[in-house]
Short mmCIF file of C-alpha atoms in Angstrom, two decimals:
data_model
loop_
_atom_site.label_atom_id
_atom_site.label_comp_id
_atom_site.label_asym_id
_atom_site.label_seq_id
_atom_site.Cartn_x
_atom_site.Cartn_y
_atom_site.Cartn_z
CA SER W 16 33.12 2.75 -0.31
CA PRO W 17 29.97 3.69 -2.37
CA ALA W 18 31.50 7.07 -3.41
CA ALA W 19 33.88 5.22 -5.37
CA CYS W 20 31.89 3.15 -7.38
CA ALA W 21 31.62 3.99 -11.22
CA THR W 22 28.80 1.98 -11.96
CA CYS W 23 25.43 1.24 -10.10
CA ALA W 24 23.50 -2.04 -10.52
CA VAL W 25 19.85 -1.31 -10.86
CA GLN W 26 17.23 -4.11 -10.47
CA LEU W 27 13.57 -2.77 -11.24
CA CYS W 28 10.66 -4.60 -10.43
CA PHE W 29 7.48 -4.45 -11.92
CA PRO W 30 3.89 -5.58 -11.23
CA GLY W 31 3.34 -8.91 -12.30
CA GLY W 32 7.11 -10.25 -11.04
CA LYS W 33 8.74 -9.22 -13.74
CA ARG W 34 12.46 -7.97 -13.07
CA VAL W 35 14.86 -6.23 -15.52
CA ARG W 36 18.45 -5.82 -13.98
CA GLU W 37 21.01 -3.09 -16.08
CA ASP W 38 24.32 -1.17 -14.95
CA TYR W 39 24.07 2.46 -15.08
CA ASP W 40 27.18 4.97 -14.62
CA ALA W 41 26.89 6.03 -11.09
CA ASP W 42 26.40 9.61 -12.16
CA THR W 43 23.43 8.85 -14.39
CA PRO W 44 20.29 11.00 -13.01
CA LEU W 45 17.29 9.14 -11.35
CA SER W 46 15.37 10.76 -14.04
CA GLU W 47 16.92 8.57 -16.71
CA VAL W 48 16.31 5.33 -14.84
CA HIS W 49 12.77 6.59 -14.56
CA THR W 50 12.15 7.25 -18.00
CA ARG W 51 13.67 3.92 -18.57
CA ALA W 52 11.43 2.27 -16.27
CA ALA W 53 8.67 3.92 -18.07
CA GLN W 54 9.62 2.21 -21.47
CA ILE W 55 9.82 -1.02 -19.99
CA PHE W 56 6.48 -0.55 -17.94
CA GLU W 57 4.69 0.76 -21.24
CA ALA W 58 1.45 0.95 -18.91
CA GLN W 59 -0.73 4.23 -19.73
CA GLU W 60 -0.11 5.37 -15.83
CA ASP W 61 1.98 7.16 -13.76
CA PHE W 62 4.10 5.04 -11.29
CA THR W 63 6.26 5.78 -8.40
CA LEU W 64 9.88 4.32 -7.93
CA VAL W 65 9.97 2.65 -4.57
CA CYS W 66 13.39 1.61 -2.70
CA LEU W 67 12.06 -0.94 -0.41
CA PRO W 68 10.72 -1.06 2.21
CA THR W 69 9.60 2.52 1.95
CA THR W 70 11.79 5.27 0.01
CA PRO W 71 9.58 6.49 -2.61
CA VAL W 72 12.05 8.40 -5.39
CA THR W 73 10.28 11.88 -4.89
CA ALA W 74 10.06 14.57 -7.74
CA GLU W 75 12.80 16.29 -5.85
CA MET W 76 15.19 13.20 -6.07
CA LEU W 77 14.92 12.43 -9.94
CA PRO W 78 17.95 15.02 -10.82
CA LEU W 79 19.97 13.49 -8.28
CA SER W 80 22.80 10.85 -9.71
CA LEU W 81 22.59 7.15 -8.51
CA ARG W 82 25.61 8.13 -6.38
CA ASP W 83 24.12 11.15 -4.90
CA ALA W 84 20.92 9.28 -3.72
CA GLY W 85 23.16 6.80 -1.98
CA PHE W 86 21.90 3.84 -4.42
CA CYS W 87 25.81 2.78 -5.41
CA PRO W 88 26.97 -0.12 -5.39
CA GLY W 89 23.51 -1.27 -6.60
CA VAL W 90 19.59 -0.89 -5.74
CA SER W 91 16.50 -2.81 -6.37
CA LEU W 92 13.66 -0.40 -7.32
CA THR W 93 9.76 -1.37 -7.51
CA VAL W 94 7.68 0.39 -10.05
CA LYS W 95 4.50 1.67 -8.02
CA PRO W 96 1.49 2.26 -9.83
CA LYS W 97 -0.51 5.03 -8.95
CA SER W 98 -3.72 2.86 -9.14
CA SER W 99 -2.13 0.56 -6.49
CA GLU W 100 -1.79 3.70 -4.05
CA GLY W 101 -4.87 3.05 -1.73
CA VAL W 102 -7.69 5.04 -3.51
CA VAL W 103 -7.91 5.07 -6.87
CA LEU W 104 -9.61 8.25 -7.94
CA GLN W 105 -11.21 7.11 -11.20
CA PRO W 106 -11.55 3.13 -11.97
CA PRO W 107 -10.30 2.22 -15.00
CA PRO W 108 -13.05 2.14 -17.86
CA VAL W 109 -15.15 -1.02 -18.24
CA GLY W 110 -15.70 -2.24 -21.81
CA GLU W 111 -19.53 -1.77 -22.84
CA GLU W 112 -19.17 -5.24 -23.98
CA PHE W 113 -17.75 -6.73 -20.93
CA GLU W 114 -20.19 -5.07 -18.80
CA ALA W 115 -23.25 -6.04 -20.70
CA ALA W 116 -22.14 -9.35 -20.78
CA PHE W 117 -21.27 -9.49 -17.35
CA VAL W 118 -25.03 -8.07 -16.28
CA ALA W 119 -26.51 -10.54 -18.30
CA GLU W 120 -24.72 -13.42 -16.56
CA VAL W 121 -25.31 -12.43 -13.42
CA ALA W 122 -29.09 -11.99 -14.30
CA ALA W 123 -28.86 -15.67 -15.83
CA MET W 124 -27.18 -17.15 -12.44
CA LEU W 125 -30.17 -15.21 -10.63
CA LYS W 126 -33.03 -16.94 -12.63
CA ASP W 127 -30.96 -20.19 -11.97
CA VAL W 128 -31.40 -19.35 -8.02
CA GLY W 129 -34.96 -18.95 -8.60
CA LEU W 130 -35.65 -15.51 -9.22
CA LEU W 131 -38.04 -14.54 -12.10
CA GLY W 132 -36.59 -13.45 -15.24
CA TRP W 133 -37.48 -9.55 -14.95
CA GLU W 134 -36.79 -9.71 -11.22
CA ALA W 135 -33.18 -10.87 -12.20
CA HIS W 136 -32.87 -8.53 -14.97
CA GLN W 137 -33.85 -5.59 -12.65
CA TRP W 138 -31.36 -6.84 -9.62
CA ALA W 139 -28.39 -7.00 -12.39
CA GLU W 140 -29.00 -3.50 -13.92
CA LYS W 141 -30.18 -1.70 -10.85
CA LEU W 142 -27.66 -3.17 -8.43
CA VAL W 143 -24.90 -4.76 -10.21
CA GLN W 144 -24.45 -2.42 -13.60
CA PRO W 145 -23.61 0.67 -11.20
CA GLN W 146 -21.13 -0.61 -8.61
CA LEU W 147 -19.62 -2.35 -11.79
CA LYS W 148 -19.36 1.13 -13.70
CA ARG W 149 -17.99 2.45 -10.95
CA GLY W 150 -15.16 -0.20 -10.25
CA GLU W 151 -16.39 -0.78 -6.98
CA LEU W 152 -15.83 -4.40 -6.96
CA HIS W 153 -15.45 -5.36 -2.90
CA PRO W 154 -19.14 -4.02 -2.66
CA LEU W 155 -20.02 -6.04 -6.00
CA ARG W 156 -18.63 -9.33 -4.48
CA SER W 157 -20.88 -8.61 -1.48
CA THR W 158 -23.91 -7.62 -3.60
CA LEU W 159 -23.49 -10.93 -5.66
CA ARG W 160 -22.93 -13.01 -2.59
CA ALA W 161 -26.31 -11.74 -0.63
CA LEU W 162 -28.20 -12.14 -4.38
CA MET W 163 -27.02 -15.82 -4.52
CA GLY W 164 -27.86 -16.53 -0.99
CA SER W 165 -24.97 -17.46 0.48
CA ARG W 166 -23.26 -15.16 3.57
CA PRO W 167 -20.00 -13.50 3.02
#
């Protein structure tokens, strides 16, 4: 029976496909597993551990032992970054160099499709740059498609 388990095999699944399997004492609190996941993940953002398909390890569950959470004899927990939960409240900062290079590249592409230099620059600066700054990648894609003359 699960209650008799002394150890619990925990597999942590990280974004990008990395997997780490470690054995824990069944009395280990989930908070320790969360801390360990944070060490391996090394990202500067919050994340939730999710027992797929849909059970997130909530803050209330963190003090529970692996046994009390019902995860013995083994569990696979997926590291789900906050940024992947629907809406990202703050887009990740786009480096100034990248932004400038991207806008220059777009302006050059627009010149290639027949816009005058200053027109190309205006479109790139007024339309593309603000979307890039706000991290709106889907609207940015449609904008580029429209500017390049191909329909989505």
